[in-house]
Amino acid sequence: MTLNVQKGLLASLCLLLAACSSQPDPGKGGNWRGYTQTGLASFYSDRYHNKKTASGEPYKNSANTAAHMALPFGSMVKVTNIANGKSVVVRVNDRGNFPRGRIIDLSKAAFSAIGNTRSGLIKVKVEVVN
């Protein structure tokens, strides 16, 4: 087999595997309802209060908002602390560049509703509800 044919087959295989992904394409506005993810949650530092988020609105410590890498802005997400079962619903209004394992960055108010801010990180389940 020639090198060009091998490259073509490899590219086709990659496209086929990508098409089989179960995660909706956020750029196409797919239906995210029911999407779940488990990982670590952190919260915004006080220094970000009133700074502009990726959606253009200012971050507020007291609002139930969050940053997520892929979920569309405006998505309503139920975040449950796995250790104590407490949950909070937040609206995605920002993006993040998270270290491995971290999946969501919550406002201080949202984090405080389900865990202690002194812990810094908590293991959570994220579920898109709307």
mmCIF file with all atom_site columns, C-alpha atoms in Angstrom:
data_model
loop_
_atom_site.group_PDB
_atom_site.id
_atom_site.type_symbol
_atom_site.label_atom_id
_atom_site.label_alt_id
_atom_site.label_comp_id
_atom_site.label_asym_id
_atom_site.label_entity_id
_atom_site.label_seq_id
_atom_site.pdbx_PDB_ins_code
_atom_site.Cartn_x
_atom_site.Cartn_y
_atom_site.Cartn_z
_atom_site.occupancy
_atom_site.B_iso_or_equiv
_atom_site.pdbx_formal_charge
_atom_site.auth_seq_id
_atom_site.auth_comp_id
_atom_site.auth_asym_id
_atom_site.auth_atom_id
_atom_site.pdbx_PDB_model_num
ATOM 1   C CA . MET A 1 1   ? 0.000   0.000  0.000  1.00 0.00 ? 1   MET A CA 1
ATOM 2   C CA . THR A 1 2   ? 1.314   3.427  -0.842 1.00 0.00 ? 2   THR A CA 1
ATOM 3   C CA . LEU A 1 3   ? 1.905   6.046  1.799  1.00 0.00 ? 3   LEU A CA 1
ATOM 4   C CA . ASN A 1 4   ? -0.866  8.316  0.392  1.00 0.00 ? 4   ASN A CA 1
ATOM 5   C CA . VAL A 1 5   ? -3.424  5.498  0.563  1.00 0.00 ? 5   VAL A CA 1
ATOM 6   C CA . GLN A 1 6   ? -2.410  4.725  4.155  1.00 0.00 ? 6   GLN A CA 1
ATOM 7   C CA . LYS A 1 7   ? -2.764  8.393  5.134  1.00 0.00 ? 7   LYS A CA 1
ATOM 8   C CA . GLY A 1 8   ? -6.180  8.532  3.467  1.00 0.00 ? 8   GLY A CA 1
ATOM 9   C CA . LEU A 1 9   ? -7.361  5.423  5.317  1.00 0.00 ? 9   LEU A CA 1
ATOM 10  C CA . LEU A 1 10  ? -6.094  6.787  8.615  1.00 0.00 ? 10  LEU A CA 1
ATOM 11  C CA . ALA A 1 11  ? -7.855  10.117 8.039  1.00 0.00 ? 11  ALA A CA 1
ATOM 12  C CA . SER A 1 12  ? -11.099 8.323  7.134  1.00 0.00 ? 12  SER A CA 1
ATOM 13  C CA . LEU A 1 13  ? -10.898 6.191  10.259 1.00 0.00 ? 13  LEU A CA 1
ATOM 14  C CA . CYS A 1 14  ? -10.368 9.269  12.436 1.00 0.00 ? 14  CYS A CA 1
ATOM 15  C CA . LEU A 1 15  ? -13.391 11.009 10.897 1.00 0.00 ? 15  LEU A CA 1
ATOM 16  C CA . LEU A 1 16  ? -15.524 7.896  11.379 1.00 0.00 ? 16  LEU A CA 1
ATOM 17  C CA . LEU A 1 17  ? -14.556 7.632  15.046 1.00 0.00 ? 17  LEU A CA 1
ATOM 18  C CA . ALA A 1 18  ? -15.256 11.335 15.603 1.00 0.00 ? 18  ALA A CA 1
ATOM 19  C CA . ALA A 1 19  ? -18.684 10.947 14.021 1.00 0.00 ? 19  ALA A CA 1
ATOM 20  C CA . CYS A 1 20  ? -19.493 8.146  16.473 1.00 0.00 ? 20  CYS A CA 1
ATOM 21  C CA . SER A 1 21  ? -18.891 10.372 19.492 1.00 0.00 ? 21  SER A CA 1
ATOM 22  C CA . SER A 1 22  ? -21.820 10.425 21.936 1.00 0.00 ? 22  SER A CA 1
ATOM 23  C CA . GLN A 1 23  ? -21.128 14.009 23.006 1.00 0.00 ? 23  GLN A CA 1
ATOM 24  C CA . PRO A 1 24  ? -23.093 16.629 21.054 1.00 0.00 ? 24  PRO A CA 1
ATOM 25  C CA . ASP A 1 25  ? -21.107 19.118 19.008 1.00 0.00 ? 25  ASP A CA 1
ATOM 26  C CA . PRO A 1 26  ? -21.328 22.391 20.949 1.00 0.00 ? 26  PRO A CA 1
ATOM 27  C CA . GLY A 1 27  ? -20.673 24.393 17.788 1.00 0.00 ? 27  GLY A CA 1
ATOM 28  C CA . LYS A 1 28  ? -23.816 22.942 16.223 1.00 0.00 ? 28  LYS A CA 1
ATOM 29  C CA . GLY A 1 29  ? -26.083 23.642 19.226 1.00 0.00 ? 29  GLY A CA 1
ATOM 30  C CA . GLY A 1 30  ? -26.727 19.943 19.885 1.00 0.00 ? 30  GLY A CA 1
ATOM 31  C CA . ASN A 1 31  ? -29.127 18.715 22.538 1.00 0.00 ? 31  ASN A CA 1
ATOM 32  C CA . TRP A 1 32  ? -27.107 18.550 25.750 1.00 0.00 ? 32  TRP A CA 1
ATOM 33  C CA . ARG A 1 33  ? -30.045 17.766 28.075 1.00 0.00 ? 33  ARG A CA 1
ATOM 34  C CA . GLY A 1 34  ? -29.194 14.730 30.204 1.00 0.00 ? 34  GLY A CA 1
ATOM 35  C CA . TYR A 1 35  ? -25.457 15.003 29.510 1.00 0.00 ? 35  TYR A CA 1
ATOM 36  C CA . THR A 1 36  ? -23.497 14.060 32.639 1.00 0.00 ? 36  THR A CA 1
ATOM 37  C CA . GLN A 1 37  ? -19.882 14.317 33.651 1.00 0.00 ? 37  GLN A CA 1
ATOM 38  C CA . THR A 1 38  ? -17.992 13.542 36.852 1.00 0.00 ? 38  THR A CA 1
ATOM 39  C CA . GLY A 1 39  ? -14.830 15.278 38.004 1.00 0.00 ? 39  GLY A CA 1
ATOM 40  C CA . LEU A 1 40  ? -13.491 18.083 40.142 1.00 0.00 ? 40  LEU A CA 1
ATOM 41  C CA . ALA A 1 41  ? -15.083 21.481 40.688 1.00 0.00 ? 41  ALA A CA 1
ATOM 42  C CA . SER A 1 42  ? -13.284 24.619 41.791 1.00 0.00 ? 42  SER A CA 1
ATOM 43  C CA . PHE A 1 43  ? -14.524 28.162 42.354 1.00 0.00 ? 43  PHE A CA 1
ATOM 44  C CA . TYR A 1 44  ? -13.590 31.609 41.108 1.00 0.00 ? 44  TYR A CA 1
ATOM 45  C CA . SER A 1 45  ? -11.181 33.693 43.116 1.00 0.00 ? 45  SER A CA 1
ATOM 46  C CA . ASP A 1 46  ? -12.536 36.970 44.514 1.00 0.00 ? 46  ASP A CA 1
ATOM 47  C CA . ARG A 1 47  ? -10.229 38.851 42.123 1.00 0.00 ? 47  ARG A CA 1
ATOM 48  C CA . TYR A 1 48  ? -12.553 37.960 39.209 1.00 0.00 ? 48  TYR A CA 1
ATOM 49  C CA . HIS A 1 49  ? -15.601 39.696 40.735 1.00 0.00 ? 49  HIS A CA 1
ATOM 50  C CA . ASN A 1 50  ? -17.068 42.149 38.166 1.00 0.00 ? 50  ASN A CA 1
ATOM 51  C CA . LYS A 1 51  ? -14.576 41.041 35.465 1.00 0.00 ? 51  LYS A CA 1
ATOM 52  C CA . LYS A 1 52  ? -16.005 40.192 32.054 1.00 0.00 ? 52  LYS A CA 1
ATOM 53  C CA . THR A 1 53  ? -16.722 36.500 31.369 1.00 0.00 ? 53  THR A CA 1
ATOM 54  C CA . ALA A 1 54  ? -16.388 34.824 27.963 1.00 0.00 ? 54  ALA A CA 1
ATOM 55  C CA . SER A 1 55  ? -20.112 35.412 27.379 1.00 0.00 ? 55  SER A CA 1
ATOM 56  C CA . GLY A 1 56  ? -19.596 39.150 27.880 1.00 0.00 ? 56  GLY A CA 1
ATOM 57  C CA . GLU A 1 57  ? -21.429 39.506 31.171 1.00 0.00 ? 57  GLU A CA 1
ATOM 58  C CA . PRO A 1 58  ? -19.624 40.431 34.390 1.00 0.00 ? 58  PRO A CA 1
ATOM 59  C CA . TYR A 1 59  ? -18.815 37.661 36.877 1.00 0.00 ? 59  TYR A CA 1
ATOM 60  C CA . LYS A 1 60  ? -20.661 38.042 40.185 1.00 0.00 ? 60  LYS A CA 1
ATOM 61  C CA . ASN A 1 61  ? -19.581 36.138 43.328 1.00 0.00 ? 61  ASN A CA 1
ATOM 62  C CA . SER A 1 62  ? -23.204 35.986 44.473 1.00 0.00 ? 62  SER A CA 1
ATOM 63  C CA . ALA A 1 63  ? -24.708 34.593 41.236 1.00 0.00 ? 63  ALA A CA 1
ATOM 64  C CA . ASN A 1 64  ? -25.144 30.863 40.560 1.00 0.00 ? 64  ASN A CA 1
ATOM 65  C CA . THR A 1 65  ? -22.983 30.707 37.451 1.00 0.00 ? 65  THR A CA 1
ATOM 66  C CA . ALA A 1 66  ? -20.158 28.539 36.146 1.00 0.00 ? 66  ALA A CA 1
ATOM 67  C CA . ALA A 1 67  ? -17.443 28.095 33.557 1.00 0.00 ? 67  ALA A CA 1
ATOM 68  C CA . HIS A 1 68  ? -17.348 24.927 31.439 1.00 0.00 ? 68  HIS A CA 1
ATOM 69  C CA . MET A 1 69  ? -15.112 24.029 28.503 1.00 0.00 ? 69  MET A CA 1
ATOM 70  C CA . ALA A 1 70  ? -17.837 22.858 26.104 1.00 0.00 ? 70  ALA A CA 1
ATOM 71  C CA . LEU A 1 71  ? -21.394 23.417 27.303 1.00 0.00 ? 71  LEU A CA 1
ATOM 72  C CA . PRO A 1 72  ? -23.233 26.231 25.496 1.00 0.00 ? 72  PRO A CA 1
ATOM 73  C CA . PHE A 1 73  ? -23.669 29.576 27.262 1.00 0.00 ? 73  PHE A CA 1
ATOM 74  C CA . GLY A 1 74  ? -27.005 29.675 29.032 1.00 0.00 ? 74  GLY A CA 1
ATOM 75  C CA . SER A 1 75  ? -27.054 25.932 29.772 1.00 0.00 ? 75  SER A CA 1
ATOM 76  C CA . MET A 1 76  ? -28.583 25.153 33.147 1.00 0.00 ? 76  MET A CA 1
ATOM 77  C CA . VAL A 1 77  ? -26.495 22.594 34.965 1.00 0.00 ? 77  VAL A CA 1
ATOM 78  C CA . LYS A 1 78  ? -27.161 20.692 38.184 1.00 0.00 ? 78  LYS A CA 1
ATOM 79  C CA . VAL A 1 79  ? -23.906 20.252 40.092 1.00 0.00 ? 79  VAL A CA 1
ATOM 80  C CA . THR A 1 80  ? -23.953 17.653 42.888 1.00 0.00 ? 80  THR A CA 1
ATOM 81  C CA . ASN A 1 81  ? -21.251 17.249 45.531 1.00 0.00 ? 81  ASN A CA 1
ATOM 82  C CA . ILE A 1 82  ? -20.619 13.497 45.526 1.00 0.00 ? 82  ILE A CA 1
ATOM 83  C CA . ALA A 1 83  ? -19.419 13.476 49.158 1.00 0.00 ? 83  ALA A CA 1
ATOM 84  C CA . ASN A 1 84  ? -22.519 15.040 50.746 1.00 0.00 ? 84  ASN A CA 1
ATOM 85  C CA . GLY A 1 85  ? -25.249 14.817 48.074 1.00 0.00 ? 85  GLY A CA 1
ATOM 86  C CA . LYS A 1 86  ? -25.900 18.582 48.083 1.00 0.00 ? 86  LYS A CA 1
ATOM 87  C CA . SER A 1 87  ? -26.635 20.125 44.704 1.00 0.00 ? 87  SER A CA 1
ATOM 88  C CA . VAL A 1 88  ? -27.030 23.529 43.082 1.00 0.00 ? 88  VAL A CA 1
ATOM 89  C CA . VAL A 1 89  ? -28.266 24.603 39.655 1.00 0.00 ? 89  VAL A CA 1
ATOM 90  C CA . VAL A 1 90  ? -25.986 27.022 37.812 1.00 0.00 ? 90  VAL A CA 1
ATOM 91  C CA . ARG A 1 91  ? -26.016 28.770 34.450 1.00 0.00 ? 91  ARG A CA 1
ATOM 92  C CA . VAL A 1 92  ? -22.956 28.437 32.207 1.00 0.00 ? 92  VAL A CA 1
ATOM 93  C CA . ASN A 1 93  ? -21.689 31.890 31.243 1.00 0.00 ? 93  ASN A CA 1
ATOM 94  C CA . ASP A 1 94  ? -17.938 31.405 30.939 1.00 0.00 ? 94  ASP A CA 1
ATOM 95  C CA . ARG A 1 95  ? -15.237 29.147 29.544 1.00 0.00 ? 95  ARG A CA 1
ATOM 96  C CA . GLY A 1 96  ? -12.280 27.731 31.341 1.00 0.00 ? 96  GLY A CA 1
ATOM 97  C CA . ASN A 1 97  ? -8.833  26.387 30.814 1.00 0.00 ? 97  ASN A CA 1
ATOM 98  C CA . PHE A 1 98  ? -8.823  23.707 33.463 1.00 0.00 ? 98  PHE A CA 1
ATOM 99  C CA . PRO A 1 99  ? -6.087  21.417 34.742 1.00 0.00 ? 99  PRO A CA 1
ATOM 100 C CA . ARG A 1 100 ? -6.617  17.675 34.105 1.00 0.00 ? 100 ARG A CA 1
ATOM 101 C CA . GLY A 1 101 ? -9.563  16.314 36.091 1.00 0.00 ? 101 GLY A CA 1
ATOM 102 C CA . ARG A 1 102 ? -11.192 19.675 36.711 1.00 0.00 ? 102 ARG A CA 1
ATOM 103 C CA . ILE A 1 103 ? -14.455 19.968 34.775 1.00 0.00 ? 103 ILE A CA 1
ATOM 104 C CA . ILE A 1 104 ? -16.262 23.053 36.070 1.00 0.00 ? 104 ILE A CA 1
ATOM 105 C CA . ASP A 1 105 ? -15.479 26.326 37.817 1.00 0.00 ? 105 ASP A CA 1
ATOM 106 C CA . LEU A 1 106 ? -18.323 27.551 40.013 1.00 0.00 ? 106 LEU A CA 1
ATOM 107 C CA . SER A 1 107 ? -19.117 30.984 41.342 1.00 0.00 ? 107 SER A CA 1
ATOM 108 C CA . LYS A 1 108 ? -18.275 31.374 45.014 1.00 0.00 ? 108 LYS A CA 1
ATOM 109 C CA . ALA A 1 109 ? -21.977 31.346 45.975 1.00 0.00 ? 109 ALA A CA 1
ATOM 110 C CA . ALA A 1 110 ? -22.663 28.138 44.030 1.00 0.00 ? 110 ALA A CA 1
ATOM 111 C CA . PHE A 1 111 ? -19.609 26.378 45.450 1.00 0.00 ? 111 PHE A CA 1
ATOM 112 C CA . SER A 1 112 ? -20.541 27.467 48.985 1.00 0.00 ? 112 SER A CA 1
ATOM 113 C CA . ALA A 1 113 ? -24.042 26.004 48.534 1.00 0.00 ? 113 ALA A CA 1
ATOM 114 C CA . ILE A 1 114 ? -22.643 22.485 48.077 1.00 0.00 ? 114 ILE A CA 1
ATOM 115 C CA . GLY A 1 115 ? -19.256 22.535 49.806 1.00 0.00 ? 115 GLY A CA 1
ATOM 116 C CA . ASN A 1 116 ? -16.781 24.431 51.929 1.00 0.00 ? 116 ASN A CA 1
ATOM 117 C CA . THR A 1 117 ? -14.610 26.930 50.045 1.00 0.00 ? 117 THR A CA 1
ATOM 118 C CA . ARG A 1 118 ? -11.685 26.058 52.354 1.00 0.00 ? 118 ARG A CA 1
ATOM 119 C CA . SER A 1 119 ? -11.463 22.692 50.583 1.00 0.00 ? 119 SER A CA 1
ATOM 120 C CA . GLY A 1 120 ? -10.708 24.393 47.250 1.00 0.00 ? 120 GLY A CA 1
ATOM 121 C CA . LEU A 1 121 ? -11.833 21.425 45.155 1.00 0.00 ? 121 LEU A CA 1
ATOM 122 C CA . ILE A 1 122 ? -14.709 18.960 45.438 1.00 0.00 ? 122 ILE A CA 1
ATOM 123 C CA . LYS A 1 123 ? -15.669 15.909 43.421 1.00 0.00 ? 123 LYS A CA 1
ATOM 124 C CA . VAL A 1 124 ? -18.936 16.563 41.620 1.00 0.00 ? 124 VAL A CA 1
ATOM 125 C CA . LYS A 1 125 ? -21.398 15.181 39.137 1.00 0.00 ? 125 LYS A CA 1
ATOM 126 C CA . VAL A 1 126 ? -22.515 17.674 36.482 1.00 0.00 ? 126 VAL A CA 1
ATOM 127 C CA . GLU A 1 127 ? -25.841 17.137 34.709 1.00 0.00 ? 127 GLU A CA 1
ATOM 128 C CA . VAL A 1 128 ? -27.371 19.394 32.082 1.00 0.00 ? 128 VAL A CA 1
ATOM 129 C CA . VAL A 1 129 ? -31.000 20.015 33.020 1.00 0.00 ? 129 VAL A CA 1
ATOM 130 C CA . ASN A 1 130 ? -31.948 22.561 30.337 1.00 0.00 ? 130 ASN A CA 1
#
